[in-house]
């Protein structure tokens, strides 16, 4: 097993031009598989709500959901660096609440927390960092603001002012002490500009291939559903393989072909 990934490794990777591999993860079973596959950093994203819990968006996800998922991921992980999302409602009311929520995620097993928002969240990021907790920022399309943003839409598009706003967000979260920033649904040329303007690594999702790292939602990249966003490549057809295994099981049980003598205690 390669050595444990720590927070300082991300800056080293940016300096060396070595891409950072981030993938979402929500439980111990998949954490073991993804860890063995060599993922650098897990995001226990609040996409847990839409991918696993069956919600239509990340909005209903509670801090308790994130604590449970983070603890499960931590139990299945040896090498990858674990980042957990602060869900909607866990950090907006006050910086004190945000610090308390971040501490709960760290106690559950997170090595960093992620929160959505740029300039408007800089003070909160600084407060969490001041409490000794690593923060990954998240700008561009921020799913917790789906209603305010008018749906999942590319951000930083439509003129110089929008571009400058997003760059200002990136600089603000860096200044606040974030160790990395996720850029979601950002035009590739703007992602290049932001990546070149920052000392901290950028991790893209729908932001082109020149960011310092990439993140995808694992159920999208593994083909667990019928649909995935246009920027998410299907690297496998795990959903179809799982369905086939379950169909075979159903068939064997109904035909009394399972359990066979190899799976039976005779004495
Ligand atoms: O919750 C999540 O999975 C995320 C990614 C989309 C970056 O925040």
PDB file of N, CA and C in Angstrom, residues 92-180:
ATOM      1  N   UNK A  92     -24.387  28.119   7.547  1.00  0.00           N
ATOM      2  CA  UNK A  92     -24.751  29.457   7.071  1.00  0.00           C
ATOM      3  C   UNK A  92     -25.109  30.423   8.201  1.00  0.00           C
ATOM      4  N   UNK A  93     -25.722  29.902   9.282  1.00  0.00           N
ATOM      5  CA  UNK A  93     -26.288  30.793  10.305  1.00  0.00           C
ATOM      6  C   UNK A  93     -25.218  31.578  11.061  1.00  0.00           C
ATOM      7  N   UNK A  94     -24.075  30.962  11.284  1.00  0.00           N
ATOM      8  CA  UNK A  94     -22.984  31.680  11.973  1.00  0.00           C
ATOM      9  C   UNK A  94     -21.677  30.925  11.764  1.00  0.00           C
ATOM     10  N   UNK A  95     -20.571  31.624  11.942  1.00  0.00           N
ATOM     11  CA  UNK A  95     -19.270  30.967  11.823  1.00  0.00           C
ATOM     12  C   UNK A  95     -19.095  29.957  12.947  1.00  0.00           C
ATOM     13  N   UNK A  96     -19.673  30.269  14.118  1.00  0.00           N
ATOM     14  CA  UNK A  96     -19.563  29.338  15.257  1.00  0.00           C
ATOM     15  C   UNK A  96     -20.245  28.011  14.910  1.00  0.00           C
ATOM     16  N   UNK A  97     -21.408  28.105  14.275  1.00  0.00           N
ATOM     17  CA  UNK A  97     -22.112  26.884  13.866  1.00  0.00           C
ATOM     18  C   UNK A  97     -21.266  26.115  12.849  1.00  0.00           C
ATOM     19  N   UNK A  98     -20.672  26.840  11.921  1.00  0.00           N
ATOM     20  CA  UNK A  98     -19.845  26.187  10.892  1.00  0.00           C
ATOM     21  C   UNK A  98     -18.667  25.450  11.529  1.00  0.00           C
ATOM     22  N   UNK A  99     -18.025  26.087  12.503  1.00  0.00           N
ATOM     23  CA  UNK A  99     -16.885  25.447  13.183  1.00  0.00           C
ATOM     24  C   UNK A  99     -17.362  24.204  13.932  1.00  0.00           C
ATOM     25  N   UNK A 100     -18.488  24.323  14.626  1.00  0.00           N
ATOM     26  CA  UNK A 100     -19.052  23.167  15.356  1.00  0.00           C
ATOM     27  C   UNK A 100     -19.349  22.012  14.402  1.00  0.00           C
ATOM     28  N   UNK A 101     -19.961  22.327  13.269  1.00  0.00           N
ATOM     29  CA  UNK A 101     -20.314  21.289  12.288  1.00  0.00           C
ATOM     30  C   UNK A 101     -19.043  20.653  11.717  1.00  0.00           C
ATOM     31  N   UNK A 102     -18.051  21.484  11.428  1.00  0.00           N
ATOM     32  CA  UNK A 102     -16.796  20.963  10.873  1.00  0.00           C
ATOM     33  C   UNK A 102     -16.133  20.018  11.878  1.00  0.00           C
ATOM     34  N   UNK A 103     -16.163  20.397  13.145  1.00  0.00           N
ATOM     35  CA  UNK A 103     -15.566  19.545  14.182  1.00  0.00           C
ATOM     36  C   UNK A 103     -16.282  18.188  14.214  1.00  0.00           C
ATOM     37  N   UNK A 104     -17.594  18.211  14.077  1.00  0.00           N
ATOM     38  CA  UNK A 104     -18.343  16.932  14.096  1.00  0.00           C
ATOM     39  C   UNK A 104     -17.918  16.031  12.941  1.00  0.00           C
ATOM     40  N   UNK A 105     -17.661  16.619  11.780  1.00  0.00           N
ATOM     41  CA  UNK A 105     -17.229  15.802  10.639  1.00  0.00           C
ATOM     42  C   UNK A 105     -15.811  15.269  10.846  1.00  0.00           C
ATOM     43  N   UNK A 106     -14.957  16.091  11.462  1.00  0.00           N
ATOM     44  CA  UNK A 106     -13.586  15.626  11.750  1.00  0.00           C
ATOM     45  C   UNK A 106     -13.639  14.489  12.771  1.00  0.00           C
ATOM     46  N   UNK A 107     -14.496  14.637  13.785  1.00  0.00           N
ATOM     47  CA  UNK A 107     -14.622  13.552  14.775  1.00  0.00           C
ATOM     48  C   UNK A 107     -15.135  12.266  14.119  1.00  0.00           C
ATOM     49  N   UNK A 108     -15.923  12.409  13.059  1.00  0.00           N
ATOM     50  CA  UNK A 108     -16.445  11.226  12.355  1.00  0.00           C
ATOM     51  C   UNK A 108     -15.380  10.572  11.468  1.00  0.00           C
ATOM     52  N   UNK A 109     -14.295  11.318  11.174  1.00  0.00           N
ATOM     53  CA  UNK A 109     -13.228  10.711  10.363  1.00  0.00           C
ATOM     54  C   UNK A 109     -12.755  11.555   9.193  1.00  0.00           C
ATOM     55  N   UNK A 110     -13.333  12.751   9.017  1.00  0.00           N
ATOM     56  CA  UNK A 110     -12.893  13.609   7.906  1.00  0.00           C
ATOM     57  C   UNK A 110     -11.527  14.226   8.221  1.00  0.00           C
ATOM     58  N   UNK A 111     -10.728  14.394   7.172  1.00  0.00           N
ATOM     59  CA  UNK A 111      -9.430  15.078   7.330  1.00  0.00           C
ATOM     60  C   UNK A 111      -9.507  16.504   6.804  1.00  0.00           C
ATOM     61  N   UNK A 112     -10.633  16.816   6.189  1.00  0.00           N
ATOM     62  CA  UNK A 112     -10.920  18.175   5.710  1.00  0.00           C
ATOM     63  C   UNK A 112     -12.418  18.270   5.505  1.00  0.00           C
ATOM     64  N   UNK A 113     -12.915  19.494   5.484  1.00  0.00           N
ATOM     65  CA  UNK A 113     -14.326  19.692   5.151  1.00  0.00           C
ATOM     66  C   UNK A 113     -14.390  20.538   3.881  1.00  0.00           C
ATOM     67  N   UNK A 114     -15.502  20.383   3.172  1.00  0.00           N
ATOM     68  CA  UNK A 114     -15.715  21.215   1.974  1.00  0.00           C
ATOM     69  C   UNK A 114     -16.976  22.031   2.192  1.00  0.00           C
ATOM     70  N   UNK A 115     -16.912  23.299   1.808  1.00  0.00           N
ATOM     71  CA  UNK A 115     -18.137  24.087   1.837  1.00  0.00           C
ATOM     72  C   UNK A 115     -18.273  24.912   0.562  1.00  0.00           C
ATOM     73  N   UNK A 116     -19.524  25.154   0.210  1.00  0.00           N
ATOM     74  CA  UNK A 116     -19.829  25.815  -1.051  1.00  0.00           C
ATOM     75  C   UNK A 116     -19.874  27.325  -0.868  1.00  0.00           C
ATOM     76  N   UNK A 117     -19.357  28.037  -1.875  1.00  0.00           N
ATOM     77  CA  UNK A 117     -19.419  29.502  -1.856  1.00  0.00           C
ATOM     78  C   UNK A 117     -18.035  30.113  -1.896  1.00  0.00           C
ATOM     79  N   UNK A 118     -17.938  31.291  -2.544  1.00  0.00           N
ATOM     80  CA  UNK A 118     -16.659  31.973  -2.692  1.00  0.00           C
ATOM     81  C   UNK A 118     -16.501  33.111  -1.700  1.00  0.00           C
ATOM     82  N   UNK A 119     -16.487  34.328  -2.236  1.00  0.00           N
ATOM     83  CA  UNK A 119     -16.265  35.516  -1.395  1.00  0.00           C
ATOM     84  C   UNK A 119     -17.209  35.545  -0.199  1.00  0.00           C
ATOM     85  N   UNK A 120     -18.486  35.158  -0.431  1.00  0.00           N
ATOM     86  CA  UNK A 120     -19.479  35.242   0.655  1.00  0.00           C
ATOM     87  C   UNK A 120     -19.195  34.239   1.776  1.00  0.00           C
ATOM     88  N   UNK A 121     -18.356  33.246   1.532  1.00  0.00           N
ATOM     89  CA  UNK A 121     -18.031  32.252   2.554  1.00  0.00           C
ATOM     90  C   UNK A 121     -16.592  32.385   3.079  1.00  0.00           C
ATOM     91  N   UNK A 122     -15.871  33.405   2.620  1.00  0.00           N
ATOM     92  CA  UNK A 122     -14.451  33.520   2.974  1.00  0.00           C
ATOM     93  C   UNK A 122     -14.259  33.612   4.491  1.00  0.00           C
ATOM     94  N   UNK A 123     -15.123  34.402   5.140  1.00  0.00           N
ATOM     95  CA  UNK A 123     -14.984  34.566   6.592  1.00  0.00           C
ATOM     96  C   UNK A 123     -15.205  33.221   7.318  1.00  0.00           C
ATOM     97  N   UNK A 124     -16.167  32.462   6.841  1.00  0.00           N
ATOM     98  CA  UNK A 124     -16.464  31.155   7.448  1.00  0.00           C
ATOM     99  C   UNK A 124     -15.292  30.199   7.243  1.00  0.00           C
ATOM    100  N   UNK A 125     -14.735  30.211   6.045  1.00  0.00           N
ATOM    101  CA  UNK A 125     -13.567  29.354   5.766  1.00  0.00           C
ATOM    102  C   UNK A 125     -12.434  29.708   6.732  1.00  0.00           C
ATOM    103  N   UNK A 126     -12.197  31.007   6.891  1.00  0.00           N
ATOM    104  CA  UNK A 126     -11.110  31.450   7.791  1.00  0.00           C
ATOM    105  C   UNK A 126     -11.364  30.971   9.221  1.00  0.00           C
ATOM    106  N   UNK A 127     -12.630  31.001   9.659  1.00  0.00           N
ATOM    107  CA  UNK A 127     -12.951  30.571  11.032  1.00  0.00           C
ATOM    108  C   UNK A 127     -12.685  29.075  11.204  1.00  0.00           C
ATOM    109  N   UNK A 128     -13.033  28.284  10.202  1.00  0.00           N
ATOM    110  CA  UNK A 128     -12.823  26.822  10.304  1.00  0.00           C
ATOM    111  C   UNK A 128     -11.319  26.514  10.262  1.00  0.00           C
ATOM    112  N   UNK A 129     -10.611  27.199   9.362  1.00  0.00           N
ATOM    113  CA  UNK A 129      -9.159  27.001   9.269  1.00  0.00           C
ATOM    114  C   UNK A 129      -8.506  27.401  10.594  1.00  0.00           C
ATOM    115  N   UNK A 130      -9.013  28.470  11.187  1.00  0.00           N
ATOM    116  CA  UNK A 130      -8.480  28.950  12.468  1.00  0.00           C
ATOM    117  C   UNK A 130      -8.689  27.917  13.587  1.00  0.00           C
ATOM    118  N   UNK A 131      -9.715  27.072  13.412  1.00  0.00           N
ATOM    119  CA  UNK A 131      -9.965  26.008  14.401  1.00  0.00           C
ATOM    120  C   UNK A 131      -9.073  24.791  14.139  1.00  0.00           C
ATOM    121  N   UNK A 132      -8.194  24.901  13.158  1.00  0.00           N
ATOM    122  CA  UNK A 132      -7.241  23.814  12.893  1.00  0.00           C
ATOM    123  C   UNK A 132      -7.781  22.749  11.952  1.00  0.00           C
ATOM    124  N   UNK A 133      -8.766  23.122  11.155  1.00  0.00           N
ATOM    125  CA  UNK A 133      -9.399  22.152  10.250  1.00  0.00           C
ATOM    126  C   UNK A 133      -9.147  22.551   8.798  1.00  0.00           C
ATOM    127  N   UNK A 134      -8.720  21.586   7.995  1.00  0.00           N
ATOM    128  CA  UNK A 134      -8.482  21.835   6.570  1.00  0.00           C
ATOM    129  C   UNK A 134      -9.803  22.099   5.852  1.00  0.00           C
ATOM    130  N   UNK A 135      -9.769  23.093   4.954  1.00  0.00           N
ATOM    131  CA  UNK A 135     -10.984  23.415   4.193  1.00  0.00           C
ATOM    132  C   UNK A 135     -10.708  23.349   2.694  1.00  0.00           C
ATOM    133  N   UNK A 136     -11.564  22.620   2.002  1.00  0.00           N
ATOM    134  CA  UNK A 136     -11.598  22.638   0.542  1.00  0.00           C
ATOM    135  C   UNK A 136     -12.781  23.528   0.167  1.00  0.00           C
ATOM    136  N   UNK A 137     -12.551  24.532  -0.648  1.00  0.00           N
ATOM    137  CA  UNK A 137     -13.642  25.421  -1.057  1.00  0.00           C
ATOM    138  C   UNK A 137     -14.321  24.843  -2.305  1.00  0.00           C
ATOM    139  N   UNK A 138     -15.438  25.422  -2.684  1.00  0.00           N
ATOM    140  CA  UNK A 138     -16.199  24.920  -3.844  1.00  0.00           C
ATOM    141  C   UNK A 138     -16.899  26.120  -4.480  1.00  0.00           C
ATOM    142  N   UNK A 139     -16.486  26.461  -5.695  1.00  0.00           N
ATOM    143  CA  UNK A 139     -17.075  27.614  -6.386  1.00  0.00           C
ATOM    144  C   UNK A 139     -17.515  27.202  -7.794  1.00  0.00           C
ATOM    145  N   UNK A 140     -18.114  28.148  -8.515  1.00  0.00           N
ATOM    146  CA  UNK A 140     -18.714  27.834  -9.811  1.00  0.00           C
ATOM    147  C   UNK A 140     -20.146  27.420  -9.534  1.00  0.00           C
ATOM    148  N   UNK A 141     -20.606  26.333 -10.152  1.00  0.00           N
ATOM    149  CA  UNK A 141     -21.947  25.837  -9.813  1.00  0.00           C
ATOM    150  C   UNK A 141     -21.888  25.165  -8.439  1.00  0.00           C
ATOM    151  N   UNK A 142     -22.722  25.634  -7.550  1.00  0.00           N
ATOM    152  CA  UNK A 142     -22.737  25.104  -6.182  1.00  0.00           C
ATOM    153  C   UNK A 142     -24.133  24.515  -5.951  1.00  0.00           C
ATOM    154  N   UNK A 143     -24.244  23.166  -5.934  1.00  0.00           N
ATOM    155  CA  UNK A 143     -25.567  22.521  -5.955  1.00  0.00           C
ATOM    156  C   UNK A 143     -26.496  22.910  -4.799  1.00  0.00           C
ATOM    157  N   UNK A 144     -25.948  23.294  -3.648  1.00  0.00           N
ATOM    158  CA  UNK A 144     -26.835  23.689  -2.541  1.00  0.00           C
ATOM    159  C   UNK A 144     -27.608  24.977  -2.884  1.00  0.00           C
ATOM    160  N   UNK A 145     -27.111  25.737  -3.869  1.00  0.00           N
ATOM    161  CA  UNK A 145     -27.777  26.976  -4.284  1.00  0.00           C
ATOM    162  C   UNK A 145     -28.546  26.774  -5.582  1.00  0.00           C
ATOM    163  N   UNK A 146     -28.959  25.550  -5.845  1.00  0.00           N
ATOM    164  CA  UNK A 146     -29.618  25.226  -7.123  1.00  0.00           C
ATOM    165  C   UNK A 146     -30.798  26.161  -7.403  1.00  0.00           C
ATOM    166  N   UNK A 147     -31.544  26.528  -6.370  1.00  0.00           N
ATOM    167  CA  UNK A 147     -32.720  27.386  -6.586  1.00  0.00           C
ATOM    168  C   UNK A 147     -32.300  28.808  -6.928  1.00  0.00           C
ATOM    169  N   UNK A 148     -31.312  29.327  -6.195  1.00  0.00           N
ATOM    170  CA  UNK A 148     -30.851  30.696  -6.444  1.00  0.00           C
ATOM    171  C   UNK A 148     -30.163  30.814  -7.804  1.00  0.00           C
ATOM    172  N   UNK A 149     -29.509  29.732  -8.228  1.00  0.00           N
ATOM    173  CA  UNK A 149     -28.759  29.784  -9.492  1.00  0.00           C
ATOM    174  C   UNK A 149     -29.626  29.440 -10.701  1.00  0.00           C
ATOM    175  N   UNK A 150     -30.878  29.073 -10.451  1.00  0.00           N
ATOM    176  CA  UNK A 150     -31.788  28.756 -11.552  1.00  0.00           C
ATOM    177  C   UNK A 150     -31.506  27.408 -12.184  1.00  0.00           C
ATOM    178  N   UNK A 151     -30.996  26.474 -11.387  1.00  0.00           N
ATOM    179  CA  UNK A 151     -30.738  25.118 -11.897  1.00  0.00           C
ATOM    180  C   UNK A 151     -29.257  24.890 -12.118  1.00  0.00           C
ATOM    181  N   UNK A 152     -28.888  23.660 -12.542  1.00  0.00           N
ATOM    182  CA  UNK A 152     -27.475  23.352 -12.773  1.00  0.00           C
ATOM    183  C   UNK A 152     -26.988  24.042 -14.049  1.00  0.00           C
ATOM    184  N   UNK A 153     -26.304  25.142 -13.898  1.00  0.00           N
ATOM    185  CA  UNK A 153     -25.874  25.938 -15.057  1.00  0.00           C
ATOM    186  C   UNK A 153     -24.394  26.265 -14.953  1.00  0.00           C
ATOM    187  N   UNK A 154     -23.756  26.327 -16.115  1.00  0.00           N
ATOM    188  CA  UNK A 154     -22.352  26.739 -16.175  1.00  0.00           C
ATOM    189  C   UNK A 154     -22.232  28.134 -15.570  1.00  0.00           C
ATOM    190  N   UNK A 155     -21.209  28.337 -14.744  1.00  0.00           N
ATOM    191  CA  UNK A 155     -20.994  29.629 -14.074  1.00  0.00           C
ATOM    192  C   UNK A 155     -19.755  30.320 -14.652  1.00  0.00           C
ATOM    193  N   UNK A 156     -19.721  31.645 -14.529  1.00  0.00           N
ATOM    194  CA  UNK A 156     -18.558  32.395 -15.005  1.00  0.00           C
ATOM    195  C   UNK A 156     -18.623  32.627 -16.509  1.00  0.00           C
ATOM    196  N   UNK A 157     -19.807  32.398 -17.069  1.00  0.00           N
ATOM    197  CA  UNK A 157     -19.987  32.554 -18.511  1.00  0.00           C
ATOM    198  C   UNK A 157     -20.824  33.811 -18.746  1.00  0.00           C
ATOM    199  N   UNK A 158     -20.688  34.429 -19.922  1.00  0.00           N
ATOM    200  CA  UNK A 158     -21.572  35.543 -20.260  1.00  0.00           C
ATOM    201  C   UNK A 158     -20.917  36.894 -20.080  1.00  0.00           C
ATOM    202  N   UNK A 159     -19.612  36.930 -20.136  1.00  0.00           N
ATOM    203  CA  UNK A 159     -18.959  38.247 -20.123  1.00  0.00           C
ATOM    204  C   UNK A 159     -17.895  38.383 -19.059  1.00  0.00           C
ATOM    205  N   UNK A 160     -17.176  39.482 -19.214  1.00  0.00           N
ATOM    206  CA  UNK A 160     -16.006  39.770 -18.382  1.00  0.00           C
ATOM    207  C   UNK A 160     -16.369  39.834 -16.896  1.00  0.00           C
ATOM    208  N   UNK A 161     -17.528  40.439 -16.593  1.00  0.00           N
ATOM    209  CA  UNK A 161     -17.883  40.640 -15.178  1.00  0.00           C
ATOM    210  C   UNK A 161     -18.061  39.295 -14.476  1.00  0.00           C
ATOM    211  N   UNK A 162     -18.719  38.345 -15.163  1.00  0.00           N
ATOM    212  CA  UNK A 162     -18.944  37.018 -14.564  1.00  0.00           C
ATOM    213  C   UNK A 162     -17.610  36.307 -14.353  1.00  0.00           C
ATOM    214  N   UNK A 163     -16.716  36.447 -15.325  1.00  0.00           N
ATOM    215  CA  UNK A 163     -15.383  35.830 -15.207  1.00  0.00           C
ATOM    216  C   UNK A 163     -14.617  36.417 -14.028  1.00  0.00           C
ATOM    217  N   UNK A 164     -14.638  37.743 -13.939  1.00  0.00           N
ATOM    218  CA  UNK A 164     -13.881  38.418 -12.872  1.00  0.00           C
ATOM    219  C   UNK A 164     -14.441  38.054 -11.500  1.00  0.00           C
ATOM    220  N   UNK A 165     -15.780  37.900 -11.419  1.00  0.00           N
ATOM    221  CA  UNK A 165     -16.414  37.520 -10.149  1.00  0.00           C
ATOM    222  C   UNK A 165     -15.928  36.149  -9.692  1.00  0.00           C
ATOM    223  N   UNK A 166     -15.856  35.233 -10.642  1.00  0.00           N
ATOM    224  CA  UNK A 166     -15.431  33.879 -10.269  1.00  0.00           C
ATOM    225  C   UNK A 166     -13.952  33.857  -9.878  1.00  0.00           C
ATOM    226  N   UNK A 167     -13.143  34.618 -10.604  1.00  0.00           N
ATOM    227  CA  UNK A 167     -11.726  34.708 -10.238  1.00  0.00           C
ATOM    228  C   UNK A 167     -11.585  35.327  -8.841  1.00  0.00           C
ATOM    229  N   UNK A 168     -12.405  36.343  -8.558  1.00  0.00           N
ATOM    230  CA  UNK A 168     -12.364  36.985  -7.231  1.00  0.00           C
ATOM    231  C   UNK A 168     -12.768  35.980  -6.152  1.00  0.00           C
ATOM    232  N   UNK A 169     -13.754  35.137  -6.445  1.00  0.00           N
ATOM    233  CA  UNK A 169     -14.158  34.086  -5.498  1.00  0.00           C
ATOM    234  C   UNK A 169     -12.979  33.156  -5.199  1.00  0.00           C
ATOM    235  N   UNK A 170     -12.294  32.758  -6.267  1.00  0.00           N
ATOM    236  CA  UNK A 170     -11.165  31.824  -6.110  1.00  0.00           C
ATOM    237  C   UNK A 170     -10.068  32.448  -5.256  1.00  0.00           C
ATOM    238  N   UNK A 171      -9.767  33.706  -5.522  1.00  0.00           N
ATOM    239  CA  UNK A 171      -8.707  34.380  -4.750  1.00  0.00           C
ATOM    240  C   UNK A 171      -9.138  34.564  -3.291  1.00  0.00           C
ATOM    241  N   UNK A 172     -10.442  34.817  -3.087  1.00  0.00           N
ATOM    242  CA  UNK A 172     -10.938  35.034  -1.717  1.00  0.00           C
ATOM    243  C   UNK A 172     -10.835  33.757  -0.880  1.00  0.00           C
ATOM    244  N   UNK A 173     -11.166  32.607  -1.469  1.00  0.00           N
ATOM    245  CA  UNK A 173     -11.103  31.369  -0.672  1.00  0.00           C
ATOM    246  C   UNK A 173      -9.653  30.971  -0.409  1.00  0.00           C
ATOM    247  N   UNK A 174      -8.784  31.281  -1.369  1.00  0.00           N
ATOM    248  CA  UNK A 174      -7.351  31.021  -1.131  1.00  0.00           C
ATOM    249  C   UNK A 174      -6.848  31.900   0.021  1.00  0.00           C
ATOM    250  N   UNK A 175      -7.196  33.164  -0.047  1.00  0.00           N
ATOM    251  CA  UNK A 175      -6.782  34.127   0.987  1.00  0.00           C
ATOM    252  C   UNK A 175      -7.314  33.709   2.366  1.00  0.00           C
ATOM    253  N   UNK A 176      -8.509  33.095   2.371  1.00  0.00           N
ATOM    254  CA  UNK A 176      -9.126  32.677   3.642  1.00  0.00           C
ATOM    255  C   UNK A 176      -8.462  31.439   4.222  1.00  0.00           C
ATOM    256  N   UNK A 177      -7.642  30.760   3.417  1.00  0.00           N
ATOM    257  CA  UNK A 177      -6.888  29.631   3.967  1.00  0.00           C
ATOM    258  C   UNK A 177      -7.282  28.263   3.436  1.00  0.00           C
ATOM    259  N   UNK A 178      -8.165  28.214   2.436  1.00  0.00           N
ATOM    260  CA  UNK A 178      -8.514  26.913   1.850  1.00  0.00           C
ATOM    261  C   UNK A 178      -7.258  26.268   1.257  1.00  0.00           C
ATOM    262  N   UNK A 179      -7.158  24.936   1.375  1.00  0.00           N
ATOM    263  CA  UNK A 179      -5.972  24.251   0.827  1.00  0.00           C
ATOM    264  C   UNK A 179      -6.196  23.848  -0.633  1.00  0.00           C
ATOM    265  N   UNK A 180      -7.463  23.884  -1.091  1.00  0.00           N
ATOM    266  CA  UNK A 180      -7.806  23.519  -2.469  1.00  0.00           C
ATOM    267  C   UNK A 180      -9.182  24.089  -2.766  1.00  0.00           C
TER     268      UNK A 180
END
